[in-house]
Amino acid sequence: MKKPRLIVAGNWKMNSSLADSTRYLEALGTGLASLPRPLAIDVVIAAPFTLLANCMQTARRTDIQIAAQNVHWADTGAFTGETSCSMLKELGVNWTLIGHSERRQFFGETDVTVRQRAQQAFHQGIRPIICIGETLAEREAGKTEAVVSRQLEAFIEVLPKSGEFAIAYEPVWAIGTGKTATPQQAEEVHAFIRARLKSANLESTPLLYGGSVKPDNFAQLLAQPNVDGALIGGASLVAADFLSMVRTAVSLRDKK
Ligand code: 13P
């Protein structure tokens, strides 16, 4: 099996500003430039739409790749408030999050729309990080695997056999709560997801963990055999913290 590529991704959610994002990316870019070459991992920042053009400009000639936080399934049309793949491509953005639990919880995202968005991203050459994960009630009811499996089955058939994308397992109860899944809890679900991907000949798909990842718990999570990186919310807002997690990934890369 080809080893999955490691990805350290930050999700700024609805945070930052033009000035702050410029300062942040300059600091991160400088920090990354001091790491041994080749980096051989992907470093991605998912920024709000209004900052994408500025982020692309600031991240030029650095190792930072910029992602959107969502993308629509149509090329153009009457979809107020949405953004298409071609709009992202016009800026040079070629990553996006899809199906984040906050989209599912607060904005009516469903398994069906996640599939539609993912399919369009693949057609248009945008690399999605597709998010799945159970709520606390679902976990406590012993439904974690059923929920994760339902969410995964919704899009597994549209995943290309060769193509770049990632899946992020983000248990909803661990997001923004400071309550990280233990490395064992994360590994259990990641192994479950990997087994299903393997049966679809997709076992090299990077599987990111997300949910209260911080500099002090990242190494332990990444040490798990089926954890190939992280999608980091709160702790990605401080450039030095994010950089330290990139450093951790680079130092563990060859041991994976
Ligand atoms: P936190 O790292 O703030 O828990 O957020 C995780 C997340 O939702 C990343 O997409």
XYZ file of C-alpha atoms and ligand atoms in Angstrom, residues 9-13 46 97 100-102 131 168 170-172 174-179 209-214 230-237, ligand 1:
45
model
C -4.728 21.530 8.075
C -6.017 24.531 9.966
C -9.660 25.555 9.856
C -9.999 29.196 10.783
C -13.816 28.943 10.679
C -8.956 26.857 5.307
C -13.541 21.502 3.244
C -17.962 20.086 8.260
C -20.172 19.229 11.249
C -20.922 22.918 11.772
C -15.616 15.715 7.222
C -11.410 14.135 8.365
C -14.151 14.938 13.652
C -16.275 13.668 16.533
C -18.733 16.509 17.145
C -14.630 16.914 20.640
C -14.951 20.065 18.511
C -14.243 23.265 20.386
C -14.888 21.535 23.709
C -11.334 20.887 24.851
C -12.434 17.238 25.094
C -8.416 13.591 13.058
C -10.124 16.780 14.204
C -11.475 17.895 17.568
C -9.510 19.888 20.158
C -6.136 19.041 18.609
C -3.393 21.095 20.251
C -5.185 16.678 11.703
C -7.820 19.275 10.947
C -7.276 21.877 13.615
C -9.710 24.609 14.618
C -8.962 26.788 17.663
C -5.275 25.912 17.913
C -4.735 26.817 14.258
C -5.528 30.460 15.002
P -11.254 22.602 17.351
O -9.845 22.211 17.030
O -11.406 24.032 17.743
O -11.891 21.643 18.319
O -12.086 22.462 15.974
C -11.962 21.306 15.234
C -12.608 21.529 13.922
O -13.803 21.668 13.811
C -11.726 21.632 12.738
O -12.461 21.607 11.568
